[in-house]
Amino acid sequence: MEIALIQYANDISSEAHIEVMRKVKVGMKEYQLESMFLHHTYMYGGCRHCSYTCICPTGENSVILHYRSAATPNDKTLEDGDIALLDMGAEYHFYGSDITCSFPVNGKFTSDQALIYNVVLDAHNVVISEMKLGVCWVDMHILVEIVIQKSHFKTAIKWH
């Protein structure tokens, strides 16, 4: 029963993230992305609450760790070329989901954005393939660092 509840929270959260990706447009506000997620999880999943306060930064705001507090109004206008970093998860019968995704607001990665996205995706995939019962999270963290170092992405990106 518990696994089914966790799976449900994850499934409806995944659907909501996909719905936000489909509907996002340049000119919208960050809070509208959050609103679409909340609407979808409640309307189509019966999830009245989120696991935590939604985090929906775009553009330069996406580099602020856990952007979204009383000090951050979540009202930036989405611009062409922005990356959206959505960290949102629904809660269902006290079981919560936690999903983070990144995507280009205009639907197309720049070459720099694609490079970073693919390095992170490679690191993610390596960890998933190596993760098993008894493996320490520190070892997985070290593995991620190795993948990133081997990618040489620091030399490929123009730092501003």
PDB file of C-alpha atoms in Angstrom:
ATOM      1  CA  MET A   1       0.000   0.000   0.000  1.00  0.00           C
ATOM      2  CA  GLU A   2       2.753   2.498   0.894  1.00  0.00           C
ATOM      3  CA  ILE A   3       4.638   1.858  -2.333  1.00  0.00           C
ATOM      4  CA  ALA A   4       1.447   2.463  -4.317  1.00  0.00           C
ATOM      5  CA  LEU A   5       0.889   5.811  -2.543  1.00  0.00           C
ATOM      6  CA  ILE A   6       4.483   6.895  -3.180  1.00  0.00           C
ATOM      7  CA  GLN A   7       4.182   5.828  -6.820  1.00  0.00           C
ATOM      8  CA  TYR A   8       0.941   7.789  -7.187  1.00  0.00           C
ATOM      9  CA  ALA A   9       2.522  10.964  -5.784  1.00  0.00           C
ATOM     10  CA  ASN A  10       5.441  10.524  -8.189  1.00  0.00           C
ATOM     11  CA  ASP A  11       3.229   9.768 -11.179  1.00  0.00           C
ATOM     12  CA  ILE A  12       0.955  12.787 -10.759  1.00  0.00           C
ATOM     13  CA  SER A  13       3.972  15.012 -10.078  1.00  0.00           C
ATOM     14  CA  SER A  14       5.660  13.771 -13.262  1.00  0.00           C
ATOM     15  CA  GLU A  15       2.500  14.424 -15.263  1.00  0.00           C
ATOM     16  CA  ALA A  16       2.281  17.938 -13.821  1.00  0.00           C
ATOM     17  CA  HIS A  17       5.926  18.705 -14.667  1.00  0.00           C
ATOM     18  CA  ILE A  18       5.318  17.564 -18.251  1.00  0.00           C
ATOM     19  CA  GLU A  19       2.178  19.706 -18.447  1.00  0.00           C
ATOM     20  CA  VAL A  20       4.128  22.772 -17.293  1.00  0.00           C
ATOM     21  CA  MET A  21       6.825  22.072 -19.914  1.00  0.00           C
ATOM     22  CA  ARG A  22       4.154  21.861 -22.614  1.00  0.00           C
ATOM     23  CA  LYS A  23       2.421  25.099 -21.636  1.00  0.00           C
ATOM     24  CA  VAL A  24       5.339  27.356 -20.696  1.00  0.00           C
ATOM     25  CA  LYS A  25       5.811  30.417 -22.900  1.00  0.00           C
ATOM     26  CA  VAL A  26       8.182  33.342 -23.044  1.00  0.00           C
ATOM     27  CA  GLY A  27       6.492  36.273 -21.284  1.00  0.00           C
ATOM     28  CA  MET A  28       4.926  34.232 -18.482  1.00  0.00           C
ATOM     29  CA  LYS A  29       5.877  34.753 -14.826  1.00  0.00           C
ATOM     30  CA  GLU A  30       7.657  32.219 -12.619  1.00  0.00           C
ATOM     31  CA  TYR A  31       4.646  32.026 -10.317  1.00  0.00           C
ATOM     32  CA  GLN A  32       2.521  30.903 -13.268  1.00  0.00           C
ATOM     33  CA  LEU A  33       4.671  27.779 -13.630  1.00  0.00           C
ATOM     34  CA  GLU A  34       4.051  27.000  -9.968  1.00  0.00           C
ATOM     35  CA  SER A  35       0.338  27.669 -10.406  1.00  0.00           C
ATOM     36  CA  MET A  36       0.087  25.289 -13.376  1.00  0.00           C
ATOM     37  CA  PHE A  37       1.814  22.552 -11.366  1.00  0.00           C
ATOM     38  CA  LEU A  38      -0.436  23.059  -8.340  1.00  0.00           C
ATOM     39  CA  HIS A  39      -3.555  23.115 -10.511  1.00  0.00           C
ATOM     40  CA  HIS A  40      -2.636  19.916 -12.327  1.00  0.00           C
ATOM     41  CA  THR A  41      -1.779  17.924  -9.202  1.00  0.00           C
ATOM     42  CA  TYR A  42      -5.007  18.969  -7.485  1.00  0.00           C
ATOM     43  CA  MET A  43      -7.358  18.922 -10.480  1.00  0.00           C
ATOM     44  CA  TYR A  44      -6.185  15.635 -11.958  1.00  0.00           C
ATOM     45  CA  GLY A  45      -4.613  13.918  -8.965  1.00  0.00           C
ATOM     46  CA  GLY A  46      -6.532  15.059  -5.921  1.00  0.00           C
ATOM     47  CA  CYS A  47      -3.309  16.259  -4.302  1.00  0.00           C
ATOM     48  CA  ARG A  48      -4.258  19.249  -2.145  1.00  0.00           C
ATOM     49  CA  HIS A  49      -0.721  19.867  -0.914  1.00  0.00           C
ATOM     50  CA  CYS A  50       2.853  19.854  -2.104  1.00  0.00           C
ATOM     51  CA  SER A  51       5.703  18.068  -0.380  1.00  0.00           C
ATOM     52  CA  TYR A  52       7.405  21.457   0.071  1.00  0.00           C
ATOM     53  CA  THR A  53       7.150  25.000  -1.258  1.00  0.00           C
ATOM     54  CA  CYS A  54       7.568  24.876  -5.029  1.00  0.00           C
ATOM     55  CA  ILE A  55      10.841  26.230  -6.404  1.00  0.00           C
ATOM     56  CA  CYS A  56      10.468  27.732  -9.896  1.00  0.00           C
ATOM     57  CA  PRO A  57      13.427  29.929 -10.835  1.00  0.00           C
ATOM     58  CA  THR A  58      14.241  30.901 -14.398  1.00  0.00           C
ATOM     59  CA  GLY A  59      17.214  32.609 -16.004  1.00  0.00           C
ATOM     60  CA  GLU A  60      19.661  34.074 -13.493  1.00  0.00           C
ATOM     61  CA  ASN A  61      17.360  33.107 -10.607  1.00  0.00           C
ATOM     62  CA  SER A  62      18.024  29.425 -11.324  1.00  0.00           C
ATOM     63  CA  VAL A  63      21.500  29.686  -9.778  1.00  0.00           C
ATOM     64  CA  ILE A  64      20.036  30.649  -6.377  1.00  0.00           C
ATOM     65  CA  LEU A  65      19.882  27.489  -4.265  1.00  0.00           C
ATOM     66  CA  HIS A  66      16.289  26.828  -3.214  1.00  0.00           C
ATOM     67  CA  TYR A  67      15.085  30.103  -4.728  1.00  0.00           C
ATOM     68  CA  ARG A  68      11.679  30.871  -3.273  1.00  0.00           C
ATOM     69  CA  SER A  69      11.127  32.547   0.036  1.00  0.00           C
ATOM     70  CA  ALA A  70       9.506  35.670   1.378  1.00  0.00           C
ATOM     71  CA  ALA A  71      12.543  37.555   0.074  1.00  0.00           C
ATOM     72  CA  THR A  72      12.192  36.174  -3.463  1.00  0.00           C
ATOM     73  CA  PRO A  73       8.883  37.161  -5.052  1.00  0.00           C
ATOM     74  CA  ASN A  74       8.895  34.455  -7.772  1.00  0.00           C
ATOM     75  CA  ASP A  75       7.701  37.044 -10.284  1.00  0.00           C
ATOM     76  CA  LYS A  76      10.432  37.197 -12.914  1.00  0.00           C
ATOM     77  CA  THR A  77       9.156  37.353 -16.479  1.00  0.00           C
ATOM     78  CA  LEU A  78      10.374  34.384 -18.518  1.00  0.00           C
ATOM     79  CA  GLU A  79      12.640  35.482 -21.346  1.00  0.00           C
ATOM     80  CA  ASP A  80      13.749  33.899 -24.589  1.00  0.00           C
ATOM     81  CA  GLY A  81      16.875  31.850 -23.848  1.00  0.00           C
ATOM     82  CA  ASP A  82      16.060  31.301 -20.152  1.00  0.00           C
ATOM     83  CA  ILE A  83      16.388  27.940 -18.477  1.00  0.00           C
ATOM     84  CA  ALA A  84      13.627  26.968 -16.054  1.00  0.00           C
ATOM     85  CA  LEU A  85      14.656  24.893 -13.048  1.00  0.00           C
ATOM     86  CA  LEU A  86      11.557  23.415 -11.453  1.00  0.00           C
ATOM     87  CA  ASP A  87      11.740  21.645  -8.093  1.00  0.00           C
ATOM     88  CA  MET A  88       8.197  20.618  -7.205  1.00  0.00           C
ATOM     89  CA  GLY A  89       6.449  17.562  -5.844  1.00  0.00           C
ATOM     90  CA  ALA A  90       2.911  16.664  -4.857  1.00  0.00           C
ATOM     91  CA  GLU A  91       1.879  15.108  -1.562  1.00  0.00           C
ATOM     92  CA  TYR A  92      -0.712  12.333  -1.511  1.00  0.00           C
ATOM     93  CA  HIS A  93      -1.967  10.820   1.752  1.00  0.00           C
ATOM     94  CA  PHE A  94       1.154  12.171   3.497  1.00  0.00           C
ATOM     95  CA  TYR A  95       3.539  10.635   0.959  1.00  0.00           C
ATOM     96  CA  GLY A  96       5.539  13.150  -0.986  1.00  0.00           C
ATOM     97  CA  SER A  97       7.265  13.377  -4.311  1.00  0.00           C
ATOM     98  CA  ASP A  98      10.406  15.432  -4.992  1.00  0.00           C
ATOM     99  CA  ILE A  99      11.187  16.043  -8.659  1.00  0.00           C
ATOM    100  CA  THR A 100      13.596  18.559 -10.155  1.00  0.00           C
ATOM    101  CA  CYS A 101      13.912  19.216 -13.869  1.00  0.00           C
ATOM    102  CA  SER A 102      15.552  21.820 -16.086  1.00  0.00           C
ATOM    103  CA  PHE A 103      14.488  22.843 -19.566  1.00  0.00           C
ATOM    104  CA  PRO A 104      14.708  25.811 -21.938  1.00  0.00           C
ATOM    105  CA  VAL A 105      11.710  28.121 -21.737  1.00  0.00           C
ATOM    106  CA  ASN A 106      11.681  28.557 -25.526  1.00  0.00           C
ATOM    107  CA  GLY A 107      12.031  24.803 -26.147  1.00  0.00           C
ATOM    108  CA  LYS A 108      15.582  24.950 -27.531  1.00  0.00           C
ATOM    109  CA  PHE A 109      18.849  24.654 -25.609  1.00  0.00           C
ATOM    110  CA  THR A 110      21.732  26.952 -26.506  1.00  0.00           C
ATOM    111  CA  SER A 111      24.979  25.052 -27.118  1.00  0.00           C
ATOM    112  CA  ASP A 112      26.265  25.968 -23.627  1.00  0.00           C
ATOM    113  CA  GLN A 113      22.982  24.957 -21.997  1.00  0.00           C
ATOM    114  CA  ALA A 114      22.960  21.651 -23.887  1.00  0.00           C
ATOM    115  CA  LEU A 115      26.529  20.929 -22.822  1.00  0.00           C
ATOM    116  CA  ILE A 116      25.760  21.473 -19.134  1.00  0.00           C
ATOM    117  CA  TYR A 117      22.466  19.582 -19.370  1.00  0.00           C
ATOM    118  CA  ASN A 118      24.157  16.585 -20.985  1.00  0.00           C
ATOM    119  CA  VAL A 119      27.022  16.505 -18.463  1.00  0.00           C
ATOM    120  CA  VAL A 120      24.490  16.463 -15.622  1.00  0.00           C
ATOM    121  CA  LEU A 121      22.423  13.825 -17.436  1.00  0.00           C
ATOM    122  CA  ASP A 122      25.528  11.659 -17.949  1.00  0.00           C
ATOM    123  CA  ALA A 123      26.383  11.947 -14.244  1.00  0.00           C
ATOM    124  CA  HIS A 124      22.804  11.047 -13.336  1.00  0.00           C
ATOM    125  CA  ASN A 125      22.807   8.000 -15.597  1.00  0.00           C
ATOM    126  CA  VAL A 126      26.155   6.751 -14.272  1.00  0.00           C
ATOM    127  CA  VAL A 127      24.936   7.013 -10.679  1.00  0.00           C
ATOM    128  CA  ILE A 128      21.692   5.203 -11.511  1.00  0.00           C
ATOM    129  CA  SER A 129      23.647   2.384 -13.157  1.00  0.00           C
ATOM    130  CA  GLU A 130      26.055   2.046 -10.196  1.00  0.00           C
ATOM    131  CA  MET A 131      23.575   2.465  -7.359  1.00  0.00           C
ATOM    132  CA  LYS A 132      22.741  -0.675  -5.424  1.00  0.00           C
ATOM    133  CA  LEU A 133      21.968  -1.798  -1.914  1.00  0.00           C
ATOM    134  CA  GLY A 134      24.811  -1.028   0.473  1.00  0.00           C
ATOM    135  CA  VAL A 135      26.548   1.605  -1.660  1.00  0.00           C
ATOM    136  CA  CYS A 136      27.335   4.746   0.333  1.00  0.00           C
ATOM    137  CA  TRP A 137      25.958   8.036  -0.987  1.00  0.00           C
ATOM    138  CA  VAL A 138      29.432   9.557  -0.611  1.00  0.00           C
ATOM    139  CA  ASP A 139      30.725   7.082  -3.194  1.00  0.00           C
ATOM    140  CA  MET A 140      27.964   8.173  -5.570  1.00  0.00           C
ATOM    141  CA  HIS A 141      28.892  11.818  -4.978  1.00  0.00           C
ATOM    142  CA  ILE A 142      32.528  11.077  -5.801  1.00  0.00           C
ATOM    143  CA  LEU A 143      31.400   9.255  -8.941  1.00  0.00           C
ATOM    144  CA  VAL A 144      29.475  12.355 -10.045  1.00  0.00           C
ATOM    145  CA  GLU A 145      32.551  14.518  -9.498  1.00  0.00           C
ATOM    146  CA  ILE A 146      34.632  12.151 -11.641  1.00  0.00           C
ATOM    147  CA  VAL A 147      32.094  12.234 -14.477  1.00  0.00           C
ATOM    148  CA  ILE A 148      31.983  16.039 -14.391  1.00  0.00           C
ATOM    149  CA  GLN A 149      35.785  16.365 -14.268  1.00  0.00           C
ATOM    150  CA  LYS A 150      36.197  14.007 -17.227  1.00  0.00           C
ATOM    151  CA  SER A 151      33.716  16.048 -19.256  1.00  0.00           C
ATOM    152  CA  HIS A 152      35.995  19.111 -19.286  1.00  0.00           C
ATOM    153  CA  PHE A 153      32.888  21.272 -19.422  1.00  0.00           C
ATOM    154  CA  LYS A 154      34.612  24.024 -17.385  1.00  0.00           C
ATOM    155  CA  THR A 155      36.941  24.717 -20.304  1.00  0.00           C
ATOM    156  CA  ALA A 156      34.097  24.661 -22.823  1.00  0.00           C
ATOM    157  CA  ILE A 157      31.843  27.195 -21.089  1.00  0.00           C
ATOM    158  CA  LYS A 158      32.445  30.926 -21.321  1.00  0.00           C
ATOM    159  CA  TRP A 159      32.127  32.127 -17.730  1.00  0.00           C
ATOM    160  CA  HIS A 160      30.707  35.631 -17.332  1.00  0.00           C
TER     161      HIS A 160
END
